[in-house]
Amino acid sequence: MNPRFASFRVWWWLIVLAGSGLASAEAAPRREESVFVFDHRRLAVEVPDGFRFESGRDERGLFRVFLTGPGESVSLQLTFVPDAEGRFGEAYERRRLLHETYGAYVAGSVEKGMQFEELEPKSGAGTYCAFTDAALVGKTELPPGEYRHVTCGVKVWPGVAVLFSLFSQDPASPAHRTALRVLRESVAEKSVLLR
């Protein structure tokens, strides 16, 4: 037997086994919530197992969704804003929006600035930045509802901008990564079938 072929076969099985493990992890129970935000636009939001879903309108009438992770380890807040002109399709405009909306976090953060990253969602586009609360670094006990980290961003597709704030204690935690995956793979428009 050719040693290179045997090596290839071993790698192929490792990939298959790793992929099956990922598939089973991704196959964890989830549900999908449909929400109508504005202009009869129907959106789907994945609710991972162990997360709590709430929705409503804010004082401006904008539709909001809240996802809270197990044990309140993370809190994801989404606000849906019309973008009929497609203003936020450009990365520069998204960054400007984030600076205007979340710039107040800079002064109290460890980062002392905004370092933008692209969300790279399945559909649309997105930009985000992360902050660490300087006042909470090193504290072992935090007041209820206080989080060390916040990831702020915007996800867009034609006609819609979704501002998000993801609060967590640890950006490397499974709950934080799950919430980011929801933003990348979910929070998307569903077509409405006409009868």
PDB file of C-alpha atoms in Angstrom:
ATOM      1  CA  MET A   1       0.000   0.000   0.000  1.00  0.00           C
ATOM      2  CA  ASN A   2       1.236   3.473  -0.860  1.00  0.00           C
ATOM      3  CA  PRO A   3       2.167   5.273   2.420  1.00  0.00           C
ATOM      4  CA  ARG A   4       0.887   8.597   1.084  1.00  0.00           C
ATOM      5  CA  PHE A   5      -2.498   7.029   0.348  1.00  0.00           C
ATOM      6  CA  ALA A   6      -2.649   5.474   3.857  1.00  0.00           C
ATOM      7  CA  SER A   7      -1.814   8.852   5.369  1.00  0.00           C
ATOM      8  CA  PHE A   8      -4.539  10.478   3.255  1.00  0.00           C
ATOM      9  CA  ARG A   9      -7.052   7.848   4.418  1.00  0.00           C
ATOM     10  CA  VAL A  10      -6.194   8.495   8.082  1.00  0.00           C
ATOM     11  CA  TRP A  11      -6.635  12.257   7.584  1.00  0.00           C
ATOM     12  CA  TRP A  12      -9.917  11.679   5.746  1.00  0.00           C
ATOM     13  CA  TRP A  13     -11.288   9.645   8.693  1.00  0.00           C
ATOM     14  CA  LEU A  14     -10.122  12.287  11.173  1.00  0.00           C
ATOM     15  CA  ILE A  15     -11.960  14.924   9.162  1.00  0.00           C
ATOM     16  CA  VAL A  16     -15.100  12.762   8.999  1.00  0.00           C
ATOM     17  CA  LEU A  17     -14.982  12.092  12.749  1.00  0.00           C
ATOM     18  CA  ALA A  18     -14.317  15.757  13.573  1.00  0.00           C
ATOM     19  CA  GLY A  19     -17.120  16.804  11.246  1.00  0.00           C
ATOM     20  CA  SER A  20     -19.567  14.378  12.839  1.00  0.00           C
ATOM     21  CA  GLY A  21     -18.666  15.782  16.254  1.00  0.00           C
ATOM     22  CA  LEU A  22     -19.260  19.304  15.014  1.00  0.00           C
ATOM     23  CA  ALA A  23     -22.515  18.264  13.429  1.00  0.00           C
ATOM     24  CA  SER A  24     -23.765  16.759  16.664  1.00  0.00           C
ATOM     25  CA  ALA A  25     -22.736  19.884  18.599  1.00  0.00           C
ATOM     26  CA  GLU A  26     -24.491  22.061  16.049  1.00  0.00           C
ATOM     27  CA  ALA A  27     -27.543  19.792  16.154  1.00  0.00           C
ATOM     28  CA  ALA A  28     -28.262  20.868  19.728  1.00  0.00           C
ATOM     29  CA  PRO A  29     -31.932  21.687  20.225  1.00  0.00           C
ATOM     30  CA  ARG A  30     -32.893  25.134  18.994  1.00  0.00           C
ATOM     31  CA  ARG A  31     -36.044  26.844  17.944  1.00  0.00           C
ATOM     32  CA  GLU A  32     -36.731  29.667  15.587  1.00  0.00           C
ATOM     33  CA  GLU A  33     -38.854  32.707  16.370  1.00  0.00           C
ATOM     34  CA  SER A  34     -40.459  34.710  13.576  1.00  0.00           C
ATOM     35  CA  VAL A  35     -40.923  38.413  14.130  1.00  0.00           C
ATOM     36  CA  PHE A  36     -42.487  41.120  11.984  1.00  0.00           C
ATOM     37  CA  VAL A  37     -40.472  44.315  12.334  1.00  0.00           C
ATOM     38  CA  PHE A  38     -41.700  46.963   9.865  1.00  0.00           C
ATOM     39  CA  ASP A  39     -43.083  47.153   6.326  1.00  0.00           C
ATOM     40  CA  HIS A  40     -44.420  43.592   6.784  1.00  0.00           C
ATOM     41  CA  ARG A  41     -40.859  42.263   6.902  1.00  0.00           C
ATOM     42  CA  ARG A  42     -40.687  38.863   8.561  1.00  0.00           C
ATOM     43  CA  LEU A  43     -37.427  37.893  10.211  1.00  0.00           C
ATOM     44  CA  ALA A  44     -36.219  34.643  11.721  1.00  0.00           C
ATOM     45  CA  VAL A  45     -34.224  34.598  14.932  1.00  0.00           C
ATOM     46  CA  GLU A  46     -32.705  31.350  16.165  1.00  0.00           C
ATOM     47  CA  VAL A  47     -33.124  30.717  19.884  1.00  0.00           C
ATOM     48  CA  PRO A  48     -30.433  28.248  21.027  1.00  0.00           C
ATOM     49  CA  ASP A  49     -31.194  25.667  23.691  1.00  0.00           C
ATOM     50  CA  GLY A  50     -31.081  27.248  27.142  1.00  0.00           C
ATOM     51  CA  PHE A  51     -31.604  30.802  25.856  1.00  0.00           C
ATOM     52  CA  ARG A  52     -34.674  32.885  26.719  1.00  0.00           C
ATOM     53  CA  PHE A  53     -36.418  34.976  24.013  1.00  0.00           C
ATOM     54  CA  GLU A  54     -38.311  38.230  24.555  1.00  0.00           C
ATOM     55  CA  SER A  55     -39.484  40.869  22.103  1.00  0.00           C
ATOM     56  CA  GLY A  56     -41.296  44.189  22.020  1.00  0.00           C
ATOM     57  CA  ARG A  57     -41.044  47.796  20.910  1.00  0.00           C
ATOM     58  CA  ASP A  58     -38.983  50.578  22.433  1.00  0.00           C
ATOM     59  CA  GLU A  59     -40.150  54.150  23.137  1.00  0.00           C
ATOM     60  CA  ARG A  60     -39.421  55.105  19.486  1.00  0.00           C
ATOM     61  CA  GLY A  61     -41.571  52.248  18.193  1.00  0.00           C
ATOM     62  CA  LEU A  62     -38.574  50.240  16.962  1.00  0.00           C
ATOM     63  CA  PHE A  63     -38.872  46.469  17.284  1.00  0.00           C
ATOM     64  CA  ARG A  64     -36.428  44.856  19.725  1.00  0.00           C
ATOM     65  CA  VAL A  65     -35.444  41.290  20.553  1.00  0.00           C
ATOM     66  CA  PHE A  66     -33.645  40.086  23.680  1.00  0.00           C
ATOM     67  CA  LEU A  67     -31.887  36.724  23.978  1.00  0.00           C
ATOM     68  CA  THR A  68     -30.590  35.805  27.424  1.00  0.00           C
ATOM     69  CA  GLY A  69     -28.165  32.923  27.839  1.00  0.00           C
ATOM     70  CA  PRO A  70     -28.220  30.206  30.486  1.00  0.00           C
ATOM     71  CA  GLY A  71     -27.793  31.661  33.969  1.00  0.00           C
ATOM     72  CA  GLU A  72     -27.813  35.135  32.402  1.00  0.00           C
ATOM     73  CA  SER A  73     -24.221  34.482  31.299  1.00  0.00           C
ATOM     74  CA  VAL A  74     -24.868  36.571  28.165  1.00  0.00           C
ATOM     75  CA  SER A  75     -27.462  39.087  27.088  1.00  0.00           C
ATOM     76  CA  LEU A  76     -28.011  39.867  23.407  1.00  0.00           C
ATOM     77  CA  GLN A  77     -30.115  42.902  22.490  1.00  0.00           C
ATOM     78  CA  LEU A  78     -31.215  43.522  18.886  1.00  0.00           C
ATOM     79  CA  THR A  79     -32.884  46.685  17.581  1.00  0.00           C
ATOM     80  CA  PHE A  80     -34.307  46.641  14.033  1.00  0.00           C
ATOM     81  CA  VAL A  81     -34.036  49.913  12.090  1.00  0.00           C
ATOM     82  CA  PRO A  82     -35.334  50.659   8.569  1.00  0.00           C
ATOM     83  CA  ASP A  83     -32.581  51.433   6.042  1.00  0.00           C
ATOM     84  CA  ALA A  84     -34.564  52.050   2.859  1.00  0.00           C
ATOM     85  CA  GLU A  85     -31.712  53.977   1.219  1.00  0.00           C
ATOM     86  CA  GLY A  86     -29.199  51.201   1.938  1.00  0.00           C
ATOM     87  CA  ARG A  87     -26.983  53.712   3.716  1.00  0.00           C
ATOM     88  CA  PHE A  88     -25.319  51.109   5.936  1.00  0.00           C
ATOM     89  CA  GLY A  89     -24.350  48.727   3.134  1.00  0.00           C
ATOM     90  CA  GLU A  90     -20.921  50.366   3.029  1.00  0.00           C
ATOM     91  CA  ALA A  91     -18.370  49.464   5.717  1.00  0.00           C
ATOM     92  CA  TYR A  92     -17.484  53.146   6.222  1.00  0.00           C
ATOM     93  CA  GLU A  93     -21.121  54.021   7.016  1.00  0.00           C
ATOM     94  CA  ARG A  94     -21.461  51.049   9.380  1.00  0.00           C
ATOM     95  CA  ARG A  95     -18.359  52.160  11.271  1.00  0.00           C
ATOM     96  CA  ARG A  96     -19.646  55.697  11.451  1.00  0.00           C
ATOM     97  CA  LEU A  97     -22.983  54.440  12.800  1.00  0.00           C
ATOM     98  CA  LEU A  98     -21.186  52.366  15.448  1.00  0.00           C
ATOM     99  CA  HIS A  99     -19.074  55.356  16.452  1.00  0.00           C
ATOM    100  CA  GLU A 100     -22.206  57.528  16.820  1.00  0.00           C
ATOM    101  CA  THR A 101     -24.209  54.844  18.640  1.00  0.00           C
ATOM    102  CA  TYR A 102     -21.628  53.208  20.894  1.00  0.00           C
ATOM    103  CA  GLY A 103     -18.822  55.783  21.106  1.00  0.00           C
ATOM    104  CA  ALA A 104     -19.713  56.529  24.734  1.00  0.00           C
ATOM    105  CA  TYR A 105     -18.268  53.117  25.733  1.00  0.00           C
ATOM    106  CA  VAL A 106     -14.738  54.198  24.697  1.00  0.00           C
ATOM    107  CA  ALA A 107     -13.963  56.406  27.711  1.00  0.00           C
ATOM    108  CA  GLY A 108     -14.705  53.693  30.293  1.00  0.00           C
ATOM    109  CA  SER A 109     -13.127  50.847  28.345  1.00  0.00           C
ATOM    110  CA  VAL A 110      -9.779  49.140  28.655  1.00  0.00           C
ATOM    111  CA  GLU A 111      -9.366  49.496  24.861  1.00  0.00           C
ATOM    112  CA  LYS A 112      -9.735  53.324  24.807  1.00  0.00           C
ATOM    113  CA  GLY A 113     -10.709  53.089  21.163  1.00  0.00           C
ATOM    114  CA  MET A 114     -12.883  51.271  18.637  1.00  0.00           C
ATOM    115  CA  GLN A 115     -11.277  48.386  16.770  1.00  0.00           C
ATOM    116  CA  PHE A 116     -13.700  47.350  14.046  1.00  0.00           C
ATOM    117  CA  GLU A 117     -14.070  43.810  12.753  1.00  0.00           C
ATOM    118  CA  GLU A 118     -16.311  42.454  10.030  1.00  0.00           C
ATOM    119  CA  LEU A 119     -19.069  40.099  11.210  1.00  0.00           C
ATOM    120  CA  GLU A 120     -19.072  38.080   7.962  1.00  0.00           C
ATOM    121  CA  PRO A 121     -22.673  36.829   8.244  1.00  0.00           C
ATOM    122  CA  LYS A 122     -24.201  34.197   5.953  1.00  0.00           C
ATOM    123  CA  SER A 123     -26.305  36.914   4.348  1.00  0.00           C
ATOM    124  CA  GLY A 124     -25.874  40.668   4.303  1.00  0.00           C
ATOM    125  CA  ALA A 125     -22.925  42.433   5.901  1.00  0.00           C
ATOM    126  CA  GLY A 126     -21.939  43.454   9.401  1.00  0.00           C
ATOM    127  CA  THR A 127     -19.369  45.258  11.507  1.00  0.00           C
ATOM    128  CA  TYR A 128     -18.693  45.138  15.235  1.00  0.00           C
ATOM    129  CA  CYS A 129     -16.262  46.200  17.945  1.00  0.00           C
ATOM    130  CA  ALA A 130     -15.702  45.026  21.513  1.00  0.00           C
ATOM    131  CA  PHE A 131     -15.160  46.804  24.806  1.00  0.00           C
ATOM    132  CA  THR A 132     -13.972  45.687  28.232  1.00  0.00           C
ATOM    133  CA  ASP A 133     -15.335  47.682  31.178  1.00  0.00           C
ATOM    134  CA  ALA A 134     -12.221  49.053  32.940  1.00  0.00           C
ATOM    135  CA  ALA A 135     -14.140  49.463  36.221  1.00  0.00           C
ATOM    136  CA  LEU A 136     -14.955  45.733  36.363  1.00  0.00           C
ATOM    137  CA  VAL A 137     -11.563  44.254  35.460  1.00  0.00           C
ATOM    138  CA  GLY A 138     -10.193  42.120  38.276  1.00  0.00           C
ATOM    139  CA  LYS A 139     -13.410  42.095  40.297  1.00  0.00           C
ATOM    140  CA  THR A 140     -14.523  38.632  41.330  1.00  0.00           C
ATOM    141  CA  GLU A 141     -18.100  39.554  42.262  1.00  0.00           C
ATOM    142  CA  LEU A 142     -20.194  41.767  40.042  1.00  0.00           C
ATOM    143  CA  PRO A 143     -23.499  43.490  40.734  1.00  0.00           C
ATOM    144  CA  PRO A 144     -26.520  41.755  39.138  1.00  0.00           C
ATOM    145  CA  GLY A 145     -26.903  42.665  35.472  1.00  0.00           C
ATOM    146  CA  GLU A 146     -23.309  43.936  35.157  1.00  0.00           C
ATOM    147  CA  TYR A 147     -21.061  42.480  32.467  1.00  0.00           C
ATOM    148  CA  ARG A 148     -17.313  42.876  31.893  1.00  0.00           C
ATOM    149  CA  HIS A 149     -17.537  42.825  28.092  1.00  0.00           C
ATOM    150  CA  VAL A 150     -19.818  44.227  25.440  1.00  0.00           C
ATOM    151  CA  THR A 151     -19.652  43.513  21.724  1.00  0.00           C
ATOM    152  CA  CYS A 152     -21.511  46.193  19.758  1.00  0.00           C
ATOM    153  CA  GLY A 153     -22.317  46.046  16.091  1.00  0.00           C
ATOM    154  CA  VAL A 154     -24.658  46.317  13.165  1.00  0.00           C
ATOM    155  CA  LYS A 155     -25.830  43.681  10.697  1.00  0.00           C
ATOM    156  CA  VAL A 156     -27.431  44.890   7.454  1.00  0.00           C
ATOM    157  CA  TRP A 157     -29.151  43.671   4.321  1.00  0.00           C
ATOM    158  CA  PRO A 158     -31.261  45.628   1.816  1.00  0.00           C
ATOM    159  CA  GLY A 159     -33.737  47.792   3.714  1.00  0.00           C
ATOM    160  CA  VAL A 160     -32.820  46.615   7.230  1.00  0.00           C
ATOM    161  CA  ALA A 161     -30.158  47.454   9.822  1.00  0.00           C
ATOM    162  CA  VAL A 162     -29.955  45.510  13.094  1.00  0.00           C
ATOM    163  CA  LEU A 163     -28.042  47.192  15.890  1.00  0.00           C
ATOM    164  CA  PHE A 164     -26.824  44.683  18.472  1.00  0.00           C
ATOM    165  CA  SER A 165     -25.218  44.680  21.898  1.00  0.00           C
ATOM    166  CA  LEU A 166     -23.870  41.408  23.248  1.00  0.00           C
ATOM    167  CA  PHE A 167     -23.040  41.595  26.968  1.00  0.00           C
ATOM    168  CA  SER A 168     -20.980  38.808  28.562  1.00  0.00           C
ATOM    169  CA  GLN A 169     -18.444  38.018  31.253  1.00  0.00           C
ATOM    170  CA  ASP A 170     -16.097  36.183  28.906  1.00  0.00           C
ATOM    171  CA  PRO A 171     -15.915  36.602  25.099  1.00  0.00           C
ATOM    172  CA  ALA A 172     -14.304  33.154  24.848  1.00  0.00           C
ATOM    173  CA  SER A 173     -17.228  31.439  26.622  1.00  0.00           C
ATOM    174  CA  PRO A 174     -19.480  28.991  24.745  1.00  0.00           C
ATOM    175  CA  ALA A 175     -22.544  31.190  25.407  1.00  0.00           C
ATOM    176  CA  HIS A 176     -20.820  34.257  23.903  1.00  0.00           C
ATOM    177  CA  ARG A 177     -19.683  32.276  20.849  1.00  0.00           C
ATOM    178  CA  THR A 178     -23.210  30.853  20.457  1.00  0.00           C
ATOM    179  CA  ALA A 179     -24.711  34.355  20.489  1.00  0.00           C
ATOM    180  CA  LEU A 180     -22.207  35.521  17.824  1.00  0.00           C
ATOM    181  CA  ARG A 181     -23.109  32.471  15.721  1.00  0.00           C
ATOM    182  CA  VAL A 182     -26.781  33.412  16.004  1.00  0.00           C
ATOM    183  CA  LEU A 183     -25.903  36.847  14.607  1.00  0.00           C
ATOM    184  CA  ARG A 184     -23.874  35.378  11.754  1.00  0.00           C
ATOM    185  CA  GLU A 185     -26.191  32.522  10.780  1.00  0.00           C
ATOM    186  CA  SER A 186     -29.614  33.720  11.914  1.00  0.00           C
ATOM    187  CA  VAL A 187     -31.321  37.106  12.344  1.00  0.00           C
ATOM    188  CA  ALA A 188     -32.282  37.014   8.677  1.00  0.00           C
ATOM    189  CA  GLU A 189     -35.285  37.797   6.552  1.00  0.00           C
ATOM    190  CA  LYS A 190     -37.800  35.080   5.728  1.00  0.00           C
ATOM    191  CA  SER A 191     -39.841  35.372   2.583  1.00  0.00           C
ATOM    192  CA  VAL A 192     -43.563  35.753   3.121  1.00  0.00           C
ATOM    193  CA  LEU A 193     -45.595  33.418   0.932  1.00  0.00           C
ATOM    194  CA  LEU A 194     -48.642  34.952  -0.667  1.00  0.00           C
ATOM    195  CA  ARG A 195     -51.726  32.772  -1.087  1.00  0.00           C
TER     196      ARG A 195
END
